[in-house]
């Protein structure tokens, strides 16, 4: 099989042909500014309006509750800073230990500024520690911000119930729904969620467009201040082609939701079963039931994820690993560490994330391709002997400061 096999749809997705077709005219002959008063600008405004309606349909909210942004990261930052700036007397933020950096990277700065930050833990499947969450909520809490679906494992947080608990206590609730949108129904209107982020390039629109749901009546402050675009909620001339793209992608995502939850789920399960049956010493990271339908995170113990990726790339397969190379040492992902995944497994973890564009033929090719790669890498591993782990693996511990794999 010579074509590219793309199993990294949680990283980004291919823009759908229908999406490209819809957006292209707005780069060319339909270049009007939606704020202009003449009909040529009105054409662009009408296209933005239609896109807003489609995004609202995907999110299950009213069109006027949708604010277009430049990406998921901007949506997350907007929500966080809006909550903190509109409630200056409240100095506490609650989030989790497994958040995306779009929220997580704000925390050191906030702590530095004197905010109190509570990071709730997860169990071994990545599910939220509910009691810890409830106990963390105080009258001083400005915002609770939690992923809807985890980008690495797919595990789903019970955000509707969490938002209820926050609403009862007068606390704003934001969810990063970037990895949930298009995979599971959002139905925001039926919840107490105050703000929700999505990103176009995770659902077959281009990179560089996102949206933030802001519940009607919520105290809100823009992150980008400028003109009166987006009803005064986000300054900057609207990126009409990309907004149109997101609208069309949202329409397709809604239409494909059944396929995602039946065919794509079955493909993911086939892939997972094929790999775990063919290869010994594997484990699934995440909750096998409570997760989005397209994602699997599998550990191939005693091998290095990055090495697996290189070999997969040589066979035309794109995936991602649960360890990241930082300053020469391989750090296991903060998500897998928070779940307590043993580091021999965390180091060899691979995320495979599918989309409606994947086929059974591709899955079967992957099931055949993995076993010789893992066998070869294990043959070279000092922690593997013959058909199993080497007897003395005592040097393998990130906790003791003597890990020979990652150097921590
Ligand atoms: C859960 C989650 N939140 C936020 C983002 C950031 O989105 P964007 O790339 O559009 O800024 C991502 C992208 O990887 C993500 O997976």
Short mmCIF file of C-alpha atoms and ligand atoms in Angstrom, two decimals:
data_model
loop_
_atom_site.label_atom_id
_atom_site.label_comp_id
_atom_site.label_asym_id
_atom_site.label_seq_id
_atom_site.Cartn_x
_atom_site.Cartn_y
_atom_site.Cartn_z
CA UNK A 1 0.00 0.00 0.00
CA UNK A 2 1.81 3.14 -1.14
CA UNK A 3 -0.66 5.83 -0.17
CA UNK A 4 -0.52 7.71 3.10
CA UNK A 5 -2.55 6.16 5.89
CA UNK A 6 -3.61 8.94 8.18
CA UNK A 7 -4.42 7.86 11.74
CA UNK A 8 -3.67 11.18 13.43
CA UNK A 9 -7.00 12.97 13.17
CA UNK A 10 -6.81 14.28 16.76
CA UNK A 11 -3.75 16.26 15.65
CA UNK A 12 -5.45 17.67 12.57
CA UNK A 13 -7.76 16.55 9.79
CA UNK A 14 -7.88 16.84 6.04
CA UNK A 15 -10.10 19.72 4.90
CA UNK A 16 -13.08 18.04 3.26
CA UNK A 17 -13.46 18.71 -0.50
CA UNK A 18 -16.94 20.18 0.16
CA UNK A 19 -15.39 22.56 2.70
CA UNK A 20 -12.73 23.77 0.28
CA UNK A 21 -15.32 24.21 -2.44
CA UNK A 22 -17.47 26.34 -0.13
CA UNK A 23 -14.64 28.60 1.06
CA UNK A 24 -12.70 29.26 -2.17
CA UNK A 25 -15.07 31.89 -3.68
CA UNK A 26 -14.56 34.05 -0.57
CA UNK A 27 -10.85 34.38 -1.32
CA UNK A 28 -11.63 35.55 -4.83
CA UNK A 29 -14.66 37.14 -6.38
CA UNK A 30 -16.65 37.31 -3.10
CA UNK A 31 -14.05 39.18 -1.05
CA UNK A 32 -16.38 41.74 0.55
CA UNK A 33 -16.13 42.87 4.18
CA UNK A 34 -19.20 41.70 6.11
CA UNK A 35 -19.32 45.04 7.98
CA UNK A 36 -19.71 47.08 4.76
CA UNK A 37 -23.13 48.61 4.13
CA UNK A 38 -23.42 47.91 0.38
CA UNK A 39 -24.80 44.63 -1.03
CA UNK A 40 -21.34 43.24 -1.93
CA UNK A 41 -20.44 43.30 1.79
CA UNK A 42 -23.90 42.00 2.62
CA UNK A 43 -23.13 38.86 0.61
CA UNK A 44 -20.21 38.11 2.91
CA UNK A 45 -22.33 38.92 5.97
CA UNK A 46 -24.97 36.47 4.76
CA UNK A 47 -22.34 33.75 4.37
CA UNK A 48 -21.08 34.39 7.92
CA UNK A 49 -24.67 34.27 9.21
CA UNK A 50 -25.27 30.90 7.54
CA UNK A 51 -22.00 29.55 8.94
CA UNK A 52 -22.99 30.72 12.43
CA UNK A 53 -26.29 28.86 12.11
CA UNK A 54 -24.49 25.66 11.08
CA UNK A 55 -21.98 25.91 13.93
CA UNK A 56 -24.84 26.57 16.37
CA UNK A 57 -26.60 23.46 15.09
CA UNK A 58 -23.48 21.37 15.74
CA UNK A 59 -23.06 22.84 19.21
CA UNK A 60 -26.75 22.68 20.04
CA UNK A 61 -27.13 26.36 20.86
CA UNK A 62 -28.48 29.61 19.41
CA UNK A 63 -26.54 31.24 16.55
CA UNK A 64 -26.07 34.44 18.59
CA UNK A 65 -24.24 32.39 21.23
CA UNK A 66 -21.44 31.54 18.76
CA UNK A 67 -18.32 33.75 18.62
CA UNK A 68 -15.86 33.00 15.82
CA UNK A 69 -12.20 32.95 16.85
CA UNK A 70 -8.90 32.11 15.17
CA UNK A 71 -8.51 28.64 16.75
CA UNK A 72 -9.26 26.37 19.69
CA UNK A 73 -6.40 27.93 21.65
CA UNK A 74 -7.89 31.41 21.29
CA UNK A 75 -11.31 30.11 22.34
CA UNK A 76 -9.82 28.51 25.47
CA UNK A 77 -7.83 31.62 26.39
CA UNK A 78 -10.83 33.85 25.76
CA UNK A 79 -12.99 31.78 28.12
CA UNK A 80 -10.34 31.67 30.83
CA UNK A 81 -9.54 35.38 30.79
CA UNK A 82 -13.14 36.46 30.41
CA UNK A 83 -14.08 34.58 33.60
CA UNK A 84 -11.14 35.99 35.54
CA UNK A 85 -11.52 39.58 34.32
CA UNK A 86 -15.28 39.80 34.81
CA UNK A 87 -15.00 38.50 38.39
CA UNK A 88 -11.91 40.27 39.74
CA UNK A 89 -12.80 39.46 43.35
CA UNK A 90 -12.61 35.73 42.75
CA UNK A 91 -9.06 34.38 42.76
CA UNK A 92 -9.48 30.63 42.34
CA UNK A 93 -9.50 28.43 39.23
CA UNK A 94 -10.32 24.71 39.05
CA UNK A 95 -9.12 22.55 36.20
CA UNK A 96 -7.63 19.08 35.71
CA UNK A 97 -4.20 17.52 35.51
CA UNK A 98 -4.87 16.28 31.99
CA UNK A 99 -5.83 19.48 30.16
CA UNK A 100 -4.53 20.56 26.78
CA UNK A 101 -1.75 23.21 26.97
CA UNK A 102 -4.23 25.79 25.61
CA UNK A 103 -5.49 25.92 29.21
CA UNK A 104 -2.61 24.26 31.07
CA UNK A 105 0.09 26.66 29.88
CA UNK A 106 -1.75 29.56 31.54
CA UNK A 107 -1.45 28.04 34.99
CA UNK A 108 2.15 28.96 35.93
CA UNK A 109 1.44 32.60 35.05
CA UNK A 110 -1.80 32.62 37.03
CA UNK A 111 -0.08 31.12 40.08
CA UNK A 112 2.58 33.76 39.73
CA UNK A 113 -0.10 36.44 39.75
CA UNK A 114 -1.43 35.11 43.06
CA UNK A 115 -4.32 33.02 41.77
CA UNK A 116 -5.02 29.76 43.55
CA UNK A 117 -5.23 26.90 41.05
CA UNK A 118 -6.60 23.44 41.83
CA UNK A 119 -5.81 20.67 39.36
CA UNK A 120 -8.14 17.71 39.79
CA UNK A 121 -6.70 14.23 39.26
CA UNK A 122 -8.02 11.31 37.24
CA UNK A 123 -8.23 7.56 37.83
CA UNK A 124 -6.29 4.92 35.91
CA UNK A 125 -8.73 5.16 32.98
CA UNK A 126 -8.52 8.94 32.83
CA UNK A 127 -11.94 9.48 34.45
CA UNK A 128 -12.39 12.53 36.67
CA UNK A 129 -12.07 12.12 40.44
CA UNK A 130 -15.56 13.44 41.13
CA UNK A 131 -15.27 13.92 44.92
CA UNK A 132 -12.05 15.86 44.52
CA UNK A 133 -13.80 18.07 41.98
CA UNK A 134 -16.80 18.82 44.22
CA UNK A 135 -14.58 19.50 47.24
CA UNK A 136 -12.50 21.97 45.23
CA UNK A 137 -15.43 24.33 44.47
CA UNK A 138 -15.45 27.37 46.77
CA UNK A 139 -17.16 30.79 46.90
CA UNK A 140 -13.83 32.19 45.64
CA UNK A 141 -13.85 30.02 42.47
CA UNK A 142 -14.20 32.13 39.33
CA UNK A 143 -14.06 29.34 36.77
CA UNK A 144 -13.98 25.59 36.35
CA UNK A 145 -12.46 24.66 32.99
CA UNK A 146 -12.32 21.03 31.85
CA UNK A 147 -11.82 19.09 28.65
CA UNK A 148 -14.94 17.42 27.30
CA UNK A 149 -12.94 14.64 25.59
CA UNK A 150 -9.25 14.10 26.22
CA UNK A 151 -7.11 14.62 23.12
CA UNK A 152 -4.69 11.80 23.99
CA UNK A 153 -6.98 9.04 25.26
CA UNK A 154 -10.46 10.11 24.15
CA UNK A 155 -11.81 9.67 27.71
CA UNK A 156 -14.90 11.81 28.29
CA UNK A 157 -15.46 14.00 31.35
CA UNK A 158 -19.06 14.34 32.62
CA UNK A 159 -19.15 18.04 31.78
CA UNK A 160 -22.95 18.43 31.92
CA UNK A 161 -23.02 17.17 35.54
CA UNK A 162 -19.95 19.21 36.41
CA UNK A 163 -21.55 22.35 35.00
CA UNK A 164 -24.69 21.68 37.13
CA UNK A 165 -22.57 21.49 40.26
CA UNK A 166 -20.86 24.77 39.31
CA UNK A 167 -24.12 26.55 38.46
CA UNK A 168 -25.53 25.66 41.90
CA UNK A 169 -22.54 27.44 43.42
CA UNK A 170 -22.48 30.46 41.08
CA UNK A 171 -19.27 29.34 39.35
CA UNK A 172 -18.72 29.79 35.61
CA UNK A 173 -18.04 26.54 33.72
CA UNK A 174 -16.02 26.29 30.51
CA UNK A 175 -15.34 23.15 28.53
CA UNK A 176 -12.74 22.58 25.85
CA UNK A 177 -14.90 20.60 23.41
CA UNK A 178 -12.27 20.62 20.65
CA UNK A 179 -11.99 16.80 20.60
CA UNK A 180 -15.68 16.19 21.29
CA UNK A 181 -17.25 18.28 18.53
CA UNK A 182 -18.36 16.15 15.61
CA UNK A 183 -17.70 12.95 17.54
CA UNK A 184 -20.44 13.08 20.17
CA UNK A 185 -23.55 15.30 20.42
CA UNK A 186 -22.92 18.55 22.32
CA UNK A 187 -26.49 19.83 22.93
CA UNK A 188 -25.20 22.81 24.92
CA UNK A 189 -28.63 24.42 25.32
CA UNK A 190 -29.70 21.51 27.49
CA UNK A 191 -26.79 22.02 29.90
CA UNK A 192 -25.52 24.60 32.37
CA UNK A 193 -22.22 24.92 30.47
CA UNK A 194 -21.36 28.63 30.15
CA UNK A 195 -18.63 28.51 27.51
CA UNK A 196 -17.37 25.82 25.10
CA UNK A 197 -14.45 25.86 22.65
CA UNK A 198 -14.22 24.14 19.29
CA UNK A 199 -11.57 24.15 16.55
CA UNK A 200 -12.13 23.85 12.79
CA UNK A 201 -9.09 21.77 11.89
CA UNK A 202 -10.21 18.88 14.11
CA UNK A 203 -13.37 18.50 12.06
CA UNK A 204 -12.28 18.78 8.43
CA UNK A 205 -12.05 22.58 8.17
CA UNK A 206 -8.67 24.34 7.77
CA UNK A 207 -6.28 25.27 10.58
CA UNK A 208 -6.77 28.77 11.95
CA UNK A 209 -10.49 28.96 12.68
CA UNK A 210 -12.40 28.19 15.87
CA UNK A 211 -15.48 29.16 17.79
CA UNK A 212 -16.47 29.83 21.36
CA UNK A 213 -19.96 29.23 22.69
CA UNK A 214 -20.88 31.96 25.16
CA UNK A 215 -24.19 31.31 26.93
CA UNK A 216 -26.67 34.13 26.44
CA UNK A 217 -26.60 36.50 29.43
CA UNK A 218 -23.19 35.37 30.70
CA UNK A 219 -20.88 38.06 32.07
CA UNK A 220 -18.29 38.19 29.30
CA UNK A 221 -15.27 40.23 28.27
CA UNK A 222 -13.57 39.95 24.85
CA UNK A 223 -9.99 38.72 24.60
CA UNK A 224 -9.37 40.52 21.28
CA UNK A 225 -10.45 44.13 21.57
CA UNK A 226 -10.98 46.18 18.43
CA UNK A 227 -13.94 46.84 16.15
CA UNK A 228 -17.51 45.79 16.82
CA UNK A 229 -17.28 42.49 14.97
CA UNK A 230 -18.98 39.45 16.47
CA UNK A 231 -21.39 41.74 18.26
CA UNK A 232 -18.54 43.34 20.19
CA UNK A 233 -17.30 39.98 21.48
CA UNK A 234 -14.20 39.58 19.30
CA UNK A 235 -12.46 42.42 17.49
CA UNK A 236 -10.89 41.87 14.07
CA UNK A 237 -12.34 41.73 10.56
CA UNK A 238 -14.02 38.38 10.15
CA UNK A 239 -12.02 35.67 8.36
CA UNK A 240 -14.90 35.05 5.99
CA UNK A 241 -13.46 32.14 3.92
CA UNK A 242 -12.50 30.22 7.06
CA UNK A 243 -15.75 30.99 8.84
CA UNK A 244 -17.60 29.68 5.78
CA UNK A 245 -15.34 26.60 5.91
CA UNK A 246 -16.12 25.99 9.58
CA UNK A 247 -19.83 26.36 8.89
CA UNK A 248 -19.72 23.80 6.07
CA UNK A 249 -17.54 21.46 8.17
CA UNK A 250 -20.03 21.71 11.05
CA UNK A 251 -22.86 20.85 8.67
CA UNK A 252 -20.94 17.78 7.43
CA UNK A 253 -19.95 16.77 10.97
CA UNK A 254 -23.57 16.76 12.04
CA UNK A 255 -24.55 14.72 8.98
CA UNK A 256 -21.66 12.28 9.62
CA UNK A 257 -22.24 11.86 13.36
CA UNK A 258 -23.98 8.49 12.89
CA UNK A 259 -21.17 7.21 10.65
CA UNK A 260 -18.64 8.38 13.25
CA UNK A 261 -20.45 6.47 15.99
CA UNK A 262 -21.03 3.26 14.02
CA UNK A 263 -18.54 2.68 11.18
CA UNK A 264 -15.63 4.71 12.58
CA UNK A 265 -16.16 3.24 16.06
CA UNK A 266 -16.16 -0.27 14.54
CA UNK A 267 -12.94 0.50 12.62
CA UNK A 268 -11.28 1.81 15.78
CA UNK A 269 -12.36 -1.28 17.71
CA UNK A 270 -11.16 -3.60 14.93
CA UNK A 271 -7.78 -1.87 14.90
CA UNK A 272 -7.46 -2.05 18.67
CA UNK A 273 -8.50 -5.70 18.83
CA UNK A 274 -6.23 -6.66 15.93
CA UNK A 275 -3.20 -5.02 17.49
CA UNK A 276 -3.72 -6.16 21.07
CA UNK A 277 -4.38 -9.74 19.95
CA UNK A 278 -1.37 -9.89 17.63
CA UNK A 279 1.12 -8.29 20.02
CA UNK A 280 1.83 -9.29 23.63
CA UNK A 281 2.35 -6.86 26.51
CA UNK A 282 0.02 -4.15 25.26
CA UNK A 283 -2.51 -2.08 27.17
CA UNK A 284 -5.23 0.39 26.26
CA UNK A 285 -4.85 3.78 27.92
CA UNK A 286 -8.19 5.43 28.58
CA UNK A 287 -11.68 4.22 29.34
CA UNK A 288 -12.65 1.55 26.78
CA UNK A 289 -16.35 2.49 27.11
CA UNK A 290 -16.42 6.13 28.12
CA UNK A 291 -14.49 7.65 25.24
CA UNK A 292 -14.99 9.24 21.84
CA UNK A 293 -15.43 6.75 18.97
CA UNK A 294 -12.35 7.58 16.90
CA UNK A 295 -9.49 7.39 19.40
CA UNK A 296 -7.34 4.60 20.77
CA UNK A 297 -4.20 5.01 22.84
CA UNK A 298 -2.22 1.77 23.00
CA UNK A 299 0.96 1.04 24.92
CA UNK A 300 3.45 -1.39 23.44
CA UNK A 301 5.48 -2.05 26.55
CA UNK A 302 9.29 -2.04 26.59
CA UNK A 303 9.66 -0.10 23.35
CA UNK A 304 9.93 3.59 22.65
CA UNK A 305 6.92 5.35 21.10
CA UNK A 306 9.06 7.67 19.02
CA UNK A 307 10.88 4.69 17.49
CA UNK A 308 7.56 3.06 16.64
CA UNK A 309 6.45 6.29 14.93
CA UNK A 310 9.56 6.41 12.77
CA UNK A 311 9.03 2.83 11.61
CA UNK A 312 5.33 3.45 11.00
CA UNK A 313 6.18 6.54 8.94
CA UNK A 314 8.44 4.32 6.84
CA UNK A 315 5.38 2.18 6.11
CA UNK A 316 3.22 5.20 5.27
CA UNK A 317 1.28 5.31 8.56
CA UNK A 318 0.86 8.59 10.47
CA UNK A 319 0.19 8.40 14.21
CA UNK A 320 1.47 10.15 17.33
CA UNK A 321 3.15 9.05 20.52
CA UNK A 322 2.52 9.61 24.20
CA UNK A 323 5.99 10.85 24.87
CA UNK A 324 7.52 14.06 23.67
CA UNK A 325 11.15 14.74 23.06
CA UNK A 326 12.07 17.73 25.20
CA UNK A 327 15.68 18.84 25.61
CA UNK A 328 17.06 15.50 24.62
CA UNK A 329 15.06 13.38 27.08
CA UNK A 330 11.82 11.59 26.35
CA UNK A 331 9.15 12.77 28.78
CA UNK A 332 6.05 10.60 29.07
CA UNK A 333 2.87 12.60 28.48
CA UNK A 334 1.40 14.47 31.44
CA UNK A 335 -1.93 12.74 30.72
CA UNK A 336 -0.53 9.22 31.01
CA UNK A 337 1.46 10.21 34.09
CA UNK A 338 -1.66 11.61 35.74
CA UNK A 339 -3.39 8.27 35.03
CA UNK A 340 -0.53 6.44 36.72
CA UNK A 341 0.37 4.48 33.58
CA UNK A 342 3.58 2.58 34.40
CA UNK A 343 6.37 4.28 32.57
CA UNK A 344 7.40 1.16 30.59
CA UNK A 345 3.94 1.47 29.06
CA UNK A 346 3.80 5.28 28.90
CA UNK A 347 7.02 5.40 26.89
CA UNK A 348 5.68 2.95 24.31
CA UNK A 349 2.27 4.55 23.88
CA UNK A 350 0.85 5.39 20.48
CA UNK A 351 -2.30 7.36 19.74
CA UNK A 352 -4.25 6.31 16.67
CA UNK A 353 -7.13 8.61 15.83
CA UNK A 354 -9.44 7.87 12.91
CA UNK A 355 -11.96 9.86 10.90
CA UNK A 356 -14.81 9.23 8.51
CA UNK A 357 -12.23 9.22 5.69
CA UNK A 358 -10.52 6.03 6.95
CA UNK A 359 -11.30 2.61 5.54
CA UNK A 360 -11.26 -1.02 6.65
CA UNK A 361 -8.49 -1.71 4.15
CA UNK A 362 -6.28 0.83 5.95
CA UNK A 363 -7.05 -0.67 9.34
CA UNK A 364 -6.17 -4.17 8.11
CA UNK A 365 -2.93 -2.89 6.63
CA UNK A 366 -2.01 -1.38 10.02
CA UNK A 367 -2.84 -4.61 11.82
CA UNK A 368 -0.33 -6.40 9.54
CA UNK A 369 2.29 -3.64 9.73
CA UNK A 370 2.64 -3.21 13.50
CA UNK A 371 3.73 -6.70 14.73
CA UNK A 372 7.07 -6.93 12.86
CA UNK A 373 7.92 -3.35 13.89
CA UNK A 374 7.28 -4.02 17.58
CA UNK A 375 9.14 -7.35 17.40
CA UNK A 376 12.16 -5.69 15.81
CA UNK A 377 12.24 -2.89 18.38
CA UNK A 378 11.87 -5.31 21.26
CA UNK A 379 14.74 -7.39 19.90
CA UNK A 380 16.90 -4.29 20.19
CA UNK A 381 15.56 -3.28 23.62
CA UNK A 382 17.73 -3.96 26.69
CA UNK A 383 14.50 -4.41 28.65
CA UNK A 384 13.25 -7.30 26.54
CA UNK A 385 14.67 -10.83 26.32
CA UNK A 386 13.42 -13.56 23.98
CA UNK A 387 9.62 -13.48 24.33
CA UNK A 388 9.15 -11.27 27.37
CA UNK A 389 10.47 -8.51 29.58
CA UNK A 390 14.07 -8.90 30.76
CA UNK A 391 14.30 -10.23 34.32
CA UNK A 392 16.14 -7.23 35.67
CA UNK A 393 14.23 -4.11 34.80
CA UNK A 394 15.02 -2.42 38.09
CA UNK A 395 16.71 0.50 36.35
CA UNK A 396 13.38 1.38 34.77
CA UNK A 397 11.90 3.97 37.05
CA UNK A 398 11.24 7.61 36.38
CA UNK A 399 10.54 8.06 40.09
CA UNK A 400 14.00 7.02 41.30
CA UNK A 401 15.83 9.40 39.01
CA UNK A 402 17.58 6.50 37.33
CA UNK A 403 15.41 5.85 34.31
CA UNK A 404 17.60 4.76 31.46
CA UNK A 405 14.95 5.45 28.88
CA UNK A 406 13.92 9.02 29.49
CA UNK A 407 16.70 10.22 31.74
CA UNK A 408 14.41 11.55 34.49
C1 LIG B 1 -8.29 19.43 23.32
C2 LIG B 1 -7.67 20.50 22.51
N1 LIG B 1 -7.84 21.78 22.86
C3 LIG B 1 -7.32 22.79 22.16
C4 LIG B 1 -6.56 22.55 21.04
C5 LIG B 1 -5.98 23.71 20.29
O1 LIG B 1 -6.69 23.94 19.11
P1 LIG B 1 -6.02 24.82 17.94
O2 LIG B 1 -4.97 23.97 17.32
O3 LIG B 1 -7.14 25.13 17.01
O4 LIG B 1 -5.48 26.03 18.60
C6 LIG B 1 -6.33 21.23 20.64
C7 LIG B 1 -5.45 20.92 19.48
O5 LIG B 1 -4.64 20.03 19.52
C8 LIG B 1 -6.90 20.17 21.39
O6 LIG B 1 -6.71 18.89 21.06
#
